[in-house]
Structures are given as C-alpha cells and as structure tokens.
Short mmCIF file of C-alpha atoms in Angstrom, two decimals:
data_model
loop_
_atom_site.label_atom_id
_atom_site.label_comp_id
_atom_site.label_asym_id
_atom_site.label_seq_id
_atom_site.Cartn_x
_atom_site.Cartn_y
_atom_site.Cartn_z
CA MET A 1 6.35 -21.38 -20.04
CA THR A 2 8.12 -19.40 -22.71
CA ASP A 3 9.71 -21.22 -25.63
CA ARG A 4 12.81 -19.22 -26.44
CA THR A 5 12.74 -20.34 -30.06
CA ALA A 6 9.34 -18.69 -30.41
CA MET A 7 10.65 -15.19 -29.61
CA ASP A 8 9.39 -13.43 -32.73
CA PRO A 9 8.12 -9.83 -32.76
CA GLN A 10 5.75 -10.83 -35.54
CA GLY A 11 4.78 -14.19 -34.05
CA GLU A 12 2.58 -15.37 -31.21
CA VAL A 13 5.06 -15.08 -28.32
CA PHE A 14 7.40 -12.17 -27.72
CA ASN A 15 8.65 -10.87 -24.39
CA PHE A 16 11.05 -7.98 -24.89
CA ALA A 17 13.04 -8.66 -21.72
CA GLN A 18 13.48 -12.33 -22.70
CA TYR A 19 14.50 -11.24 -26.19
CA LEU A 20 17.31 -9.11 -24.75
CA LEU A 21 18.47 -11.93 -22.47
CA ASP A 22 18.55 -14.30 -25.43
CA ARG A 23 20.55 -11.80 -27.48
CA ASN A 24 23.21 -11.61 -24.77
CA ARG A 25 23.37 -15.12 -23.35
CA ASP A 26 26.90 -15.51 -24.78
CA HIS A 27 28.03 -12.10 -23.46
CA GLY A 28 27.88 -12.96 -19.76
CA ALA A 29 31.15 -11.36 -18.68
CA ARG A 30 30.69 -8.22 -20.78
CA LEU A 31 29.60 -5.06 -18.96
CA ALA A 32 25.98 -4.13 -19.55
CA PHE A 33 25.78 -1.08 -17.25
CA VAL A 34 28.15 1.22 -15.40
CA ASP A 35 27.00 3.90 -12.95
CA ASP A 36 28.56 5.95 -10.14
CA GLN A 37 28.10 3.05 -7.71
CA GLY A 38 29.52 0.17 -9.72
CA THR A 39 29.10 -2.14 -12.72
CA LEU A 40 26.72 -4.87 -13.85
CA SER A 41 27.67 -7.63 -16.27
CA TYR A 42 25.23 -9.18 -18.70
CA SER A 43 25.05 -12.37 -16.63
CA ALA A 44 24.37 -10.38 -13.46
CA LEU A 45 21.75 -8.33 -15.35
CA ALA A 46 19.92 -11.53 -16.31
CA GLN A 47 19.96 -12.74 -12.71
CA ARG A 48 18.71 -9.41 -11.41
CA ILE A 49 15.91 -9.20 -13.99
CA GLN A 50 14.70 -12.64 -12.95
CA ALA A 51 14.99 -11.67 -9.27
CA VAL A 52 12.80 -8.59 -9.84
CA ALA A 53 10.26 -10.72 -11.68
CA GLY A 54 10.22 -13.24 -8.83
CA ALA A 55 9.77 -10.49 -6.25
CA LEU A 56 6.85 -9.01 -8.20
CA GLN A 57 5.20 -12.38 -8.52
CA ALA A 58 5.68 -13.12 -4.82
CA ALA A 59 4.10 -9.74 -4.00
CA GLY A 60 1.00 -10.74 -5.93
CA VAL A 61 1.50 -8.42 -8.92
CA ARG A 62 -0.37 -10.07 -11.78
CA ARG A 63 0.01 -9.96 -15.55
CA GLU A 64 -0.56 -6.47 -16.98
CA GLU A 65 -0.79 -4.81 -13.56
CA ARG A 66 1.37 -1.72 -13.33
CA VAL A 67 4.65 -1.12 -11.51
CA PHE A 68 5.58 2.53 -10.85
CA VAL A 69 9.25 3.22 -11.64
CA LEU A 70 10.43 6.54 -10.17
CA MET A 71 14.20 6.46 -10.10
CA HIS A 72 17.23 8.44 -11.08
CA ASP A 73 19.28 6.73 -13.76
CA GLY A 74 21.34 3.92 -12.27
CA ILE A 75 21.73 0.16 -12.44
CA ASP A 76 18.46 -0.51 -10.57
CA TRP A 77 16.40 1.33 -13.21
CA PRO A 78 16.83 -1.10 -16.13
CA CYS A 79 16.61 -4.06 -13.75
CA ALA A 80 13.24 -2.90 -12.42
CA PHE A 81 11.93 -2.00 -15.87
CA LEU A 82 13.01 -5.22 -17.59
CA GLY A 83 12.12 -7.35 -14.57
CA ALA A 84 8.56 -6.10 -14.77
CA LEU A 85 8.44 -6.83 -18.50
CA TYR A 86 9.87 -10.32 -17.89
CA ALA A 87 7.08 -11.02 -15.39
CA GLY A 88 4.42 -9.74 -17.79
CA SER A 89 3.54 -6.79 -15.58
CA VAL A 90 3.69 -3.26 -16.97
CA PRO A 91 6.34 -0.77 -15.79
CA VAL A 92 5.27 2.88 -15.69
CA ALA A 93 8.32 5.08 -16.25
CA ALA A 94 7.90 8.35 -14.33
CA ASN A 95 9.63 11.67 -14.92
CA THR A 96 11.82 12.42 -11.87
CA LEU A 97 11.42 16.20 -12.29
CA LEU A 98 7.75 16.50 -11.34
CA LYS A 99 5.79 17.44 -8.24
CA ALA A 100 3.85 15.32 -5.73
CA GLU A 101 0.49 16.21 -7.30
CA ASP A 102 1.74 14.93 -10.67
CA TYR A 103 2.75 11.60 -9.13
CA ALA A 104 -0.56 11.35 -7.28
CA TYR A 105 -2.33 11.67 -10.63
CA MET A 106 -0.04 9.08 -12.27
CA LEU A 107 -0.50 6.57 -9.45
CA ALA A 108 -4.26 6.89 -9.61
CA LYS A 109 -4.26 6.72 -13.42
CA SER A 110 -2.08 3.62 -13.55
CA ARG A 111 -3.41 1.94 -10.42
CA SER A 112 0.14 0.77 -9.86
CA GLN A 113 0.55 -2.05 -7.35
CA ILE A 114 4.18 -1.46 -6.39
CA ALA A 115 6.54 1.48 -6.70
CA VAL A 116 10.30 1.22 -7.10
CA VAL A 117 11.82 4.55 -6.09
CA SER A 118 15.21 6.14 -5.51
CA GLN A 119 15.67 7.09 -1.87
CA ALA A 120 16.20 10.71 -2.92
CA LEU A 121 12.68 10.69 -4.39
CA LEU A 122 10.98 8.76 -1.59
CA GLN A 123 9.69 11.86 0.20
CA VAL A 124 7.94 13.30 -2.86
CA LEU A 125 6.44 9.88 -3.58
CA GLN A 126 5.12 9.68 -0.02
CA GLU A 127 3.62 13.15 -0.43
CA ALA A 128 1.92 11.93 -3.59
CA MET A 129 0.61 8.85 -1.83
CA ALA A 130 -0.83 11.05 0.93
CA GLN A 131 -2.63 13.24 -1.62
CA GLY A 132 -4.22 10.47 -3.67
CA SER A 133 -6.81 7.80 -3.04
CA HIS A 134 -4.85 4.95 -4.62
CA GLU A 135 -2.81 2.80 -2.26
CA LEU A 136 0.36 0.91 -3.18
CA ARG A 137 0.95 -2.58 -1.86
CA GLN A 138 4.62 -1.91 -1.34
CA VAL A 139 7.33 0.69 -1.89
CA VAL A 140 10.75 -0.65 -2.87
CA VAL A 141 13.64 1.76 -2.26
CA SER A 142 16.77 1.85 -4.40
CA GLY A 143 19.97 3.05 -2.75
CA ALA A 144 18.45 2.77 0.71
CA GLN A 145 20.59 4.13 3.53
CA GLY A 146 19.45 3.81 7.13
CA PRO A 147 16.00 2.89 8.47
CA LEU A 148 13.06 3.10 6.08
CA PRO A 149 9.46 4.16 6.80
CA ALA A 150 6.77 1.55 7.35
CA GLY A 151 5.65 -0.10 4.14
CA CYS A 152 9.04 0.39 2.49
CA VAL A 153 11.70 -2.21 1.79
CA ALA A 154 15.26 -1.88 0.51
CA VAL A 155 15.66 -3.25 -3.00
CA GLU A 156 18.36 -5.76 -1.99
CA ASP A 157 16.20 -7.18 0.80
CA TRP A 158 13.24 -7.34 -1.59
CA LEU A 159 15.19 -9.27 -4.22
CA THR A 160 16.64 -11.87 -1.87
CA ALA A 161 13.46 -12.69 0.05
CA GLN A 162 12.14 -15.15 -2.55
CA PRO A 163 13.41 -17.23 -5.50
CA PRO A 164 13.83 -15.66 -8.95
CA LEU A 165 11.40 -16.26 -11.78
CA THR A 166 13.23 -18.43 -14.32
CA GLN A 167 10.65 -18.39 -17.12
CA SER A 168 9.43 -15.17 -18.68
CA ALA A 169 5.73 -14.52 -19.18
CA PRO A 170 4.57 -15.74 -22.62
CA THR A 171 3.45 -12.31 -23.75
CA HIS A 172 2.20 -11.54 -27.25
CA PRO A 173 4.11 -8.92 -29.30
CA HIS A 174 1.10 -6.61 -29.05
CA ASP A 175 0.45 -7.11 -25.36
CA PRO A 176 0.86 -3.95 -23.24
CA GLY A 177 4.53 -3.70 -22.35
CA PHE A 178 5.08 -0.37 -20.57
CA TRP A 179 3.75 3.14 -20.11
CA LEU A 180 5.42 6.46 -20.80
CA PHE A 181 3.72 9.74 -19.88
CA SER A 182 3.44 12.46 -22.52
CA SER A 183 2.25 15.94 -21.57
CA GLY A 184 -0.94 17.16 -23.21
CA SER A 185 -2.18 20.60 -24.13
CA THR A 186 -4.02 20.93 -20.82
CA GLY A 187 -0.87 20.16 -18.87
CA ARG A 188 -2.20 16.78 -17.69
CA PRO A 189 0.18 13.99 -18.72
CA LYS A 190 -1.16 11.42 -21.19
CA ALA A 191 -0.44 7.77 -20.40
CA THR A 192 1.08 6.37 -23.61
CA VAL A 193 0.90 2.57 -23.78
CA HIS A 194 3.57 0.71 -25.75
CA SER A 195 3.67 -2.98 -26.63
CA HIS A 196 6.43 -5.54 -26.08
CA ALA A 197 7.34 -5.40 -29.77
CA ASN A 198 7.70 -1.62 -30.04
CA PRO A 199 11.20 -1.30 -28.48
CA TYR A 200 12.35 -4.17 -30.69
CA TRP A 201 11.42 -2.16 -33.77
CA THR A 202 13.08 1.07 -32.65
CA ALA A 203 16.27 -0.79 -31.72
CA LYS A 204 16.32 -2.62 -35.05
CA LEU A 205 15.27 0.18 -37.40
CA TYR A 206 17.17 3.05 -35.79
CA GLY A 207 19.73 1.84 -33.25
CA GLN A 208 21.10 -0.89 -35.50
CA ASP A 209 20.18 0.04 -39.07
CA VAL A 210 20.78 3.81 -38.92
CA LEU A 211 23.19 4.45 -36.06
CA ALA A 212 24.99 1.13 -36.59
CA LEU A 213 25.66 0.61 -32.88
CA GLN A 214 28.00 -2.28 -32.12
CA ALA A 215 28.88 -4.51 -29.17
CA SER A 216 32.15 -2.60 -28.79
CA ASP A 217 30.32 0.70 -28.16
CA VAL A 218 29.99 2.45 -24.83
CA CYS A 219 26.72 4.42 -24.91
CA PHE A 220 26.04 7.50 -22.78
CA SER A 221 22.72 9.35 -22.91
CA ALA A 222 22.21 12.73 -21.26
CA ALA A 223 18.49 12.18 -21.84
CA LYS A 224 17.17 10.14 -18.93
CA LEU A 225 15.70 6.64 -19.16
CA PHE A 226 12.16 7.82 -18.38
CA PHE A 227 12.12 9.70 -21.71
CA ALA A 228 11.29 7.72 -24.84
CA TYR A 229 14.52 9.08 -26.35
CA GLY A 230 16.63 8.09 -23.35
CA LEU A 231 14.97 4.68 -23.05
CA GLY A 232 16.20 3.79 -26.51
CA ASN A 233 19.64 5.34 -26.12
CA GLY A 234 20.38 3.89 -22.70
CA LEU A 235 18.52 0.58 -22.67
CA SER A 236 16.94 -1.00 -25.75
CA PHE A 237 19.57 0.11 -28.29
CA PRO A 238 22.76 -0.92 -26.46
CA LEU A 239 21.27 -4.10 -24.98
CA SER A 240 20.06 -5.18 -28.41
CA VAL A 241 23.68 -5.31 -29.68
CA GLY A 242 25.52 -6.29 -26.48
CA ALA A 243 27.05 -2.84 -25.90
CA THR A 244 27.84 -1.13 -22.57
CA THR A 245 25.75 1.75 -21.18
CA LEU A 246 27.06 4.45 -18.86
CA LEU A 247 24.28 5.77 -16.59
CA MET A 248 24.28 9.12 -14.79
CA ALA A 249 21.92 9.96 -11.93
CA GLU A 250 22.73 13.66 -11.68
CA ARG A 251 21.54 16.50 -13.88
CA PRO A 252 23.37 16.63 -17.23
CA THR A 253 25.39 19.81 -16.79
CA PRO A 254 28.34 20.38 -19.15
CA ASP A 255 30.76 19.61 -16.30
CA ALA A 256 29.02 16.31 -15.46
CA VAL A 257 28.87 15.32 -19.12
CA PHE A 258 32.52 16.17 -19.82
CA HIS A 259 33.58 14.18 -16.75
CA ARG A 260 31.92 11.07 -18.14
CA LEU A 261 32.96 11.61 -21.75
CA ALA A 262 36.55 11.76 -20.51
CA GLY A 263 36.24 8.36 -18.81
CA GLY A 264 35.86 9.71 -15.29
CA VAL A 265 33.42 6.97 -14.25
CA GLY A 266 34.77 3.44 -14.25
CA GLY A 267 37.35 4.35 -16.85
CA GLN A 268 34.67 3.95 -19.54
CA LYS A 269 35.01 6.46 -22.39
CA PRO A 270 31.73 6.70 -24.31
CA THR A 271 31.89 6.14 -28.06
CA ALA A 272 28.21 6.99 -28.65
CA PHE A 273 26.81 10.12 -27.01
CA PHE A 274 23.13 11.10 -27.03
CA GLY A 275 22.11 14.63 -26.14
CA ALA A 276 19.86 17.54 -27.06
CA PRO A 277 20.53 20.95 -28.66
CA THR A 278 20.27 22.87 -25.38
CA LEU A 279 23.00 20.72 -23.86
CA PHE A 280 25.23 20.96 -26.93
CA ALA A 281 24.96 24.77 -26.81
CA SER A 282 25.92 24.77 -23.12
CA MET A 283 28.83 22.43 -23.77
CA LEU A 284 30.21 24.67 -26.51
CA ALA A 285 29.92 27.71 -24.21
CA SER A 286 31.72 25.98 -21.33
CA PRO A 287 35.11 27.34 -20.21
CA ILE A 288 36.35 23.76 -19.74
CA LEU A 289 35.56 22.55 -23.26
CA PRO A 290 37.82 19.50 -23.70
CA ALA A 291 39.95 18.86 -26.75
CA ALA A 292 38.58 16.35 -29.23
CA LYS A 293 41.68 14.17 -28.92
CA THR A 294 40.91 13.50 -25.24
CA LEU A 295 37.59 11.81 -26.07
CA ALA A 296 36.61 8.57 -27.80
CA VAL A 297 33.23 9.67 -29.22
CA ARG A 298 32.58 8.47 -32.76
CA LEU A 299 28.79 9.05 -32.85
CA VAL A 300 26.70 11.93 -31.50
CA SER A 301 22.90 11.87 -31.64
CA SER A 302 20.44 14.71 -31.02
CA ALA A 303 16.68 14.85 -30.55
CA GLY A 304 14.09 16.48 -28.31
CA GLU A 305 14.03 19.79 -30.17
CA ALA A 306 15.18 21.04 -33.56
CA LEU A 307 18.97 21.41 -33.81
CA PRO A 308 20.04 24.88 -35.01
CA ALA A 309 22.53 24.56 -37.86
CA ASP A 310 25.05 26.83 -36.13
CA ILE A 311 25.31 24.53 -33.11
CA GLY A 312 25.85 21.46 -35.29
CA GLU A 313 28.51 23.20 -37.36
CA ARG A 314 30.39 24.54 -34.34
CA PHE A 315 30.26 21.16 -32.62
CA LYS A 316 31.66 19.45 -35.73
CA ALA A 317 34.39 22.10 -36.05
CA HIS A 318 35.59 21.50 -32.49
CA PHE A 319 35.08 17.77 -31.95
CA GLY A 320 35.38 16.53 -35.52
CA VAL A 321 32.13 14.56 -35.21
CA ASP A 322 28.78 15.43 -36.77
CA ILE A 323 25.66 15.67 -34.64
CA VAL A 324 23.09 13.30 -36.13
CA ASP A 325 19.83 15.15 -35.55
CA GLY A 326 16.42 13.47 -35.71
CA ILE A 327 12.87 13.75 -34.46
CA GLY A 328 10.93 11.15 -32.52
CA SER A 329 8.09 11.21 -30.05
CA THR A 330 6.68 9.42 -27.04
CA GLU A 331 3.90 8.16 -29.29
CA MET A 332 6.34 6.59 -31.80
CA LEU A 333 8.81 5.63 -29.02
CA HIS A 334 11.92 6.87 -30.82
CA ILE A 335 13.22 8.58 -33.95
CA TYR A 336 11.46 8.15 -37.30
CA LEU A 337 12.93 11.07 -39.27
CA SER A 338 16.67 11.64 -39.09
CA ASN A 339 19.98 12.63 -40.51
CA ARG A 340 22.43 9.73 -40.42
CA PRO A 341 26.14 9.15 -40.01
CA GLY A 342 27.84 10.23 -43.21
CA GLN A 343 24.70 11.99 -44.43
CA VAL A 344 24.05 15.13 -42.38
CA ARG A 345 22.35 18.25 -43.68
CA TYR A 346 22.35 20.82 -40.90
CA GLY A 347 19.20 22.91 -40.69
CA THR A 348 17.06 19.89 -41.54
CA THR A 349 15.82 16.87 -39.57
CA GLY A 350 17.03 14.58 -42.34
CA TRP A 351 15.23 11.76 -44.12
CA PRO A 352 12.64 9.13 -43.14
CA VAL A 353 14.10 6.23 -41.18
CA PRO A 354 13.71 3.07 -43.32
CA GLY A 355 10.66 1.21 -42.03
CA TYR A 356 8.68 4.44 -41.45
CA ASP A 357 6.49 6.37 -43.88
CA ILE A 358 6.11 10.15 -43.62
CA ALA A 359 3.25 12.29 -44.92
CA LEU A 360 2.71 16.07 -44.81
CA ARG A 361 -0.95 17.06 -44.94
CA ASP A 362 -2.98 20.25 -44.99
CA ASP A 363 -5.99 21.00 -42.82
CA ALA A 364 -8.21 19.03 -45.20
CA GLY A 365 -6.01 15.95 -44.86
CA GLN A 366 -4.53 16.26 -48.36
CA ASP A 367 -0.83 15.85 -49.09
CA VAL A 368 1.05 19.10 -49.59
CA PRO A 369 3.70 19.56 -52.33
CA ASP A 370 7.40 19.96 -51.65
CA GLY A 371 8.30 23.35 -50.21
CA GLU A 372 4.92 23.86 -48.53
CA THR A 373 4.31 23.41 -44.82
CA GLY A 374 2.09 20.60 -43.66
CA ASP A 375 1.18 18.63 -40.56
CA LEU A 376 3.53 15.68 -40.03
CA TYR A 377 2.04 12.16 -39.94
CA ILE A 378 4.02 8.96 -39.38
CA ARG A 379 3.31 5.32 -40.16
CA GLY A 380 5.55 2.71 -38.62
CA PRO A 381 5.69 -0.43 -36.45
CA SER A 382 6.57 1.28 -33.15
CA ALA A 383 3.43 3.42 -32.78
CA ALA A 384 1.86 3.34 -29.34
CA MET A 385 -1.34 1.41 -28.78
CA LEU A 386 -3.36 4.23 -27.20
CA TYR A 387 -3.48 6.86 -24.48
CA TRP A 388 -4.81 4.99 -21.46
CA GLY A 389 -8.24 6.27 -20.39
CA ASN A 390 -8.27 9.07 -22.98
CA ARG A 391 -10.32 8.00 -25.98
CA GLU A 392 -10.69 11.52 -27.39
CA LYS A 393 -6.95 12.15 -27.60
CA THR A 394 -6.33 8.59 -28.79
CA LEU A 395 -8.64 9.05 -31.78
CA GLU A 396 -7.16 12.47 -32.51
CA THR A 397 -3.56 11.22 -32.55
CA PHE A 398 -3.72 7.60 -33.73
CA GLN A 399 -5.62 7.71 -37.01
CA GLY A 400 -5.66 4.20 -38.42
CA ALA A 401 -2.11 3.23 -39.34
CA TRP A 402 -0.98 6.86 -39.10
CA THR A 403 0.10 8.89 -36.08
CA ARG A 404 -0.39 12.65 -36.07
CA SER A 405 2.72 14.22 -34.58
CA GLY A 406 1.52 17.74 -33.86
CA ASP A 407 4.56 19.13 -35.70
CA LYS A 408 4.67 21.12 -38.92
CA TYR A 409 7.32 20.38 -41.56
CA THR A 410 8.29 21.11 -45.14
CA ARG A 411 9.82 18.55 -47.51
CA ASN A 412 12.89 19.68 -49.46
CA GLU A 413 13.86 18.73 -53.02
CA ASP A 414 16.46 16.23 -51.78
CA GLY A 415 13.85 14.41 -49.71
CA SER A 416 14.97 15.86 -46.37
CA TYR A 417 12.53 17.59 -44.03
CA THR A 418 12.76 20.97 -42.30
CA TYR A 419 10.99 21.73 -39.03
CA SER A 420 8.49 24.61 -39.10
CA GLY A 421 7.07 24.55 -35.58
CA ARG A 422 4.33 22.96 -33.49
CA SER A 423 0.81 22.54 -34.80
CA ASP A 424 -0.57 23.68 -31.46
CA ASP A 425 0.72 26.01 -28.77
CA MET A 426 2.81 23.38 -26.98
CA LEU A 427 6.44 24.34 -26.50
CA LYS A 428 9.53 22.17 -26.29
CA VAL A 429 12.04 23.58 -23.82
CA SER A 430 15.29 21.64 -23.32
CA GLY A 431 13.65 18.72 -25.10
CA ILE A 432 10.60 18.58 -22.77
CA TYR A 433 7.11 19.71 -23.70
CA VAL A 434 5.76 22.65 -21.74
CA SER A 435 2.09 23.62 -21.82
CA PRO A 436 1.56 27.41 -21.98
CA PHE A 437 -1.85 26.90 -20.41
CA GLU A 438 -0.33 25.26 -17.33
CA VAL A 439 2.24 28.04 -16.84
CA GLU A 440 -0.38 30.74 -17.43
CA SER A 441 -2.70 29.18 -14.90
CA THR A 442 0.07 29.16 -12.32
CA LEU A 443 0.99 32.80 -12.97
CA ILE A 444 -2.63 33.85 -12.66
CA ALA A 445 -2.76 32.20 -9.24
CA HIS A 446 -0.46 34.96 -7.95
CA ALA A 447 -2.37 37.65 -6.08
CA ALA A 448 -0.86 40.46 -8.17
CA VAL A 449 -1.47 38.94 -11.61
CA LEU A 450 -4.58 39.65 -13.65
CA GLU A 451 -3.76 37.88 -16.91
CA ALA A 452 -0.83 36.02 -18.48
CA ALA A 453 0.11 34.57 -21.85
CA VAL A 454 3.10 32.33 -22.52
CA ILE A 455 4.87 31.86 -25.85
CA GLY A 456 8.14 30.42 -27.07
CA VAL A 457 11.01 32.66 -28.10
CA LEU A 458 14.41 31.82 -29.54
CA ASP A 459 17.56 32.61 -27.59
CA ALA A 460 20.94 33.55 -29.09
CA ASP A 461 21.60 29.90 -29.95
CA GLY A 462 18.27 29.47 -31.73
CA LEU A 463 16.77 27.35 -28.94
CA THR A 464 13.24 27.73 -27.60
CA LYS A 465 12.72 29.38 -24.20
CA THR A 466 9.46 30.36 -22.51
CA LYS A 467 8.42 34.00 -22.28
CA ALA A 468 5.43 35.28 -20.33
CA TYR A 469 3.49 38.46 -20.99
CA VAL A 470 1.86 39.49 -17.71
CA VAL A 471 -0.86 42.02 -16.89
CA ARG A 472 -0.78 43.09 -13.24
CA LYS A 473 -3.89 43.87 -11.25
CA PRO A 474 -4.51 47.60 -10.74
CA GLY A 475 -2.47 48.93 -7.86
CA GLN A 476 -0.46 45.71 -7.51
CA GLU A 477 3.29 45.36 -7.90
CA VAL A 478 5.36 42.24 -8.39
CA SER A 479 8.77 41.75 -9.97
CA ALA A 480 9.74 39.30 -12.70
CA ASP A 481 12.05 37.47 -10.30
CA GLU A 482 9.24 37.06 -7.78
CA LEU A 483 6.96 35.55 -10.40
CA LYS A 484 9.67 33.18 -11.62
CA ALA A 485 10.18 31.94 -8.07
CA PHE A 486 6.41 31.62 -7.65
CA VAL A 487 6.16 29.34 -10.69
CA LYS A 488 9.23 27.32 -9.71
CA ASP A 489 7.63 26.55 -6.34
CA ARG A 490 4.50 25.16 -7.96
CA LEU A 491 5.63 23.48 -11.17
CA ALA A 492 8.54 21.37 -12.30
CA PRO A 493 11.62 23.66 -12.52
CA PHE A 494 12.00 23.43 -16.30
CA LYS A 495 8.54 24.99 -16.81
CA TYR A 496 9.12 28.45 -15.34
CA PRO A 497 9.21 31.37 -17.85
CA ARG A 498 12.78 32.46 -18.56
CA VAL A 499 11.61 35.95 -19.57
CA ILE A 500 8.70 37.96 -18.15
CA GLU A 501 7.46 41.17 -19.74
CA PHE A 502 4.78 43.30 -18.10
CA VAL A 503 2.14 44.78 -20.41
CA SER A 504 -1.04 46.81 -19.90
CA GLU A 505 -3.23 44.37 -21.87
CA LEU A 506 -3.10 41.22 -23.98
CA PRO A 507 -4.29 41.05 -27.59
CA LYS A 508 -7.54 39.08 -27.85
CA THR A 509 -10.18 38.01 -30.32
CA ALA A 510 -13.72 39.31 -30.15
CA THR A 511 -14.63 36.27 -28.08
CA GLY A 512 -11.84 36.93 -25.57
CA LYS A 513 -9.28 34.36 -26.73
CA ILE A 514 -5.67 35.45 -26.42
CA GLN A 515 -4.01 35.96 -29.80
CA ARG A 516 -0.62 34.41 -29.18
CA PHE A 517 0.44 34.91 -32.78
CA LYS A 518 0.40 38.67 -32.17
CA LEU A 519 2.60 38.22 -29.12
CA ARG A 520 4.97 36.07 -31.18
CA ALA A 521 5.13 38.81 -33.81
CA LEU A 522 5.72 41.42 -31.12
CA SER A 523 8.50 39.38 -29.58
CA ALA A 524 10.11 38.76 -32.98
CA GLY A 525 10.04 42.49 -33.66
CA GLN A 526 11.88 43.14 -30.41
CA ALA A 527 14.63 40.58 -31.18
#
C-alpha cells in the first residue's frame, strides 16, 4: 500500500499518477479536461484513473507489463495513461499517424498485454495484430458505437465490470513509468523508457518554474499527447498546478485551432497555447486570422523545430504575445533550452532551463568556444533510462550523466543558443522526425525509380520540408505527383516528399555513398 506522505521524487516511493491526485485532492469540482464530447472534473478524473487501474489488475496485467495506448486526444487518453501508471503497469503512447506495420512492430517490441484504442483507429490496430506474432489479451475501445468485434470491449463496460483500485502501486521514482517511441536513423522507432519521476521534473522545472502555469490557466496543445512535447503541455504540466486542459482529437488545422482559441468548445478560452512553427506560419497565412482582442491567450509556447525569427515577430505584431521557443526531445521528455516569458530573443532557442546543464562539444568530445558550432549535450533529471532492446543506440545517446541530442548549436555572447542543424541526416518536418533513408527506400520500391536521395529544404517561411532527387530507370516515366501518392500510400502522410526533382545521376563518393551535402548546396543555389 502506498503511503501518500512518502510521495517524493527523490525518495523511495513515488507514483506519478498518485502524485497528481494528491496535488489536486482539494480541486475536486474544478475542470481537469474538456474535449468535444464533454468535461471531466478533477474528482471524476481520480475516480476514472482508479477504475482503469482496477480494470487492468482484474485483467491480469502485472507490474511493469505494458499497455498500448493508441488514441486520438480526448478525455479517455489521460485516464488510460495515468490509470496504467497508478497500477504500476507501463503505458506505451503510440503515434496515431502511423501504418499497421509500424504498430505491429511496436506491439511485438513492447509485448503489450492490453490495448486501449479509439474506435476510429481500431481497424488499423486489427491489421497490425494480424501482421504480428504478438497477441493482446484484450482490446478496449474508446468512443465505441455499435457492435464490436470479438475480443474487444467498450471502455465504459470495461471500467464498470470490476471495482476500482484504491491504492496506487508503490513504485520507486526510477521504476519504468511509460514508453514513448522516437524514430531512429533507420526509420525504425526507438522505444524510449521514462521513469515515474521524469514527468515530475519537467513539470516542475519548465511548466512551473519557466512558463509559470497557474491553476487559473486553460491549456491547449496542438501537439498531441503521444508526443513528449504534447504530453507535458496537455497532461503533466496543467495537472501539476490544477489547471484545465482543452483536448482536440482532430488534426490541428488553423481553422480547428482558431475555433478552440475563440472558446468554441465548452466555452473555454485557452490562456496557454502550445504549438509548432509550421502551425504558426499556417495560422498567420489564414484568411480568417482572428483579432487579438477576441482571444484570451497570455502565453504561447513553441517547440518541435527551430522557430524562424520572422514568424515569431509577425505573430507578436498581430497577437501582442511573444512565442516562447525552446528545444526538447523524446529522450529528455520536454524542453531543456528555451526562451522564456519576458525574455525572448527571436532567432535563438534561448537559454538553459534551470536544472539542466548544456555542453557543446566537437568531434573529439572537447568543449567548443562561443561562436563555434558544436554537438549539443544535455544533463538533467528527466533523461530517459534507455532505449528498450537497443543497447547500441542507448550507449551512443546516453553517455553517463549526459544525453547526446543529435543537434548542432552555437552559444552566443549573451548565453543564448542558436540552432545550426542536425548532427545526422534526420529531418524534422512539422515537428516530427523523418528519416531520409526510409523515404528513399520507399521511392526506390517504385518500378520506375532507379535511385533516390532525400534532403531538407527551407520553404518561404524558413521551415524544413522534404525534397527528393530521383533518378528514373532508363526508358521509364513517372510524374512527381505519382511518386508522392506512392509514398503516401506506404508511409505515414507527413513523410512524403513535398518536392521531387528528377536528375540523371546522384553525386556519390568513390565508395558509392550519396553525397547529400552536394544536393543541399545544389538546392540552396536554386533557391
């Protein structure tokens, strides 16, 4: 049994779900979550978390066994995630934008015992289950309408079939808490394991100490809960201060975002808005750009990709609110280098978040002086434990107390940091990593394609988009639109190349490796 007084992230017992319930036990009537279907108070959230935990226990899910969470953002998502934590099992947050083969890999990797899935995603999950060798004990369906397939149960029926669990598992702060998947250079997602204490530290050091979120805030994150960024914005940050979170299941188009910022859902007008540069650029280009006076936003946060200065300046000019840009990662769980309210320098990623140390190193591992580019390393309390089942990548990324980010930065005289690019060939498009290798492999699978190379190029707003250079097979013809559709059919939609240029050959080294830096130079010369 868990002693509530022992809830200490540096002690012997710490269960993050119990910690949040303790923080809000006097806020019972206050709204915790609002989505398109309704609202959930803090007291109802506590009851639902305990009901999920009881259902998992009754189903035979044991401590540290995994629970696959594949849902669009809505009230059931945080209940499933926190309920699993409360029970001591380990939720695996899955990206809702992927394909069946991706989910088959994740299920096998995690050996998840139960899946909680939105009904709209049930078919792709079933396709994944049919492809893989791992079998789930049960599939729990959120938002179920009508009869369900065999082996599936509606979430409401699942929660009411047995008593709730009224005592949280006595987990240690460094026990495995949850998994997030981070894409690797080969395109295979890496299973990043975080402890129970890690979300406490990000909520304390960034959500509270930097962003200064308050119980009176209404938080709205365009980044989804399955992202490390969205998980902080929409769950751990607001719940740690007793605030309200507005959840959105649909894709974050400018129209959908404006509707919610204007209070179109439940009459809740967000005061804290979390987005990414691609979205901000689309919002500013929208013909229905609302007037600042119609909104209640006092804080705007950005991450996922570097924020071009022009977008930040134009956003501030229209809405009267700065965009607080920062950089985080799945491996560090949230932001560790950031501008801050009242201290924004556009064109930079700001200053180290107190509680985190930053180092810039050269290829020999030595610190580089100010003004020179180096590889970014981070030391802080929210670093992930490991990549599950991937010792090589674990040792490469988690080097003692330091985490290698894979980003290159320069340190400015005022102590701020400026982004210089990725250390490898990985690209961030709309805040999501894209592996050039994966896209190239898909293009090459087309019967008319001989070779392909993918790079990142900047659009008119200074945001990264994918561009593919393609060599066609002799005598074969295929259009750019056909190839884009071909990739879209086989990969997640955000991965397809936005621009395709046909060339007679690709630049290569003597050993046959594609020289992407020459393609980048070529593309820059064409801009």
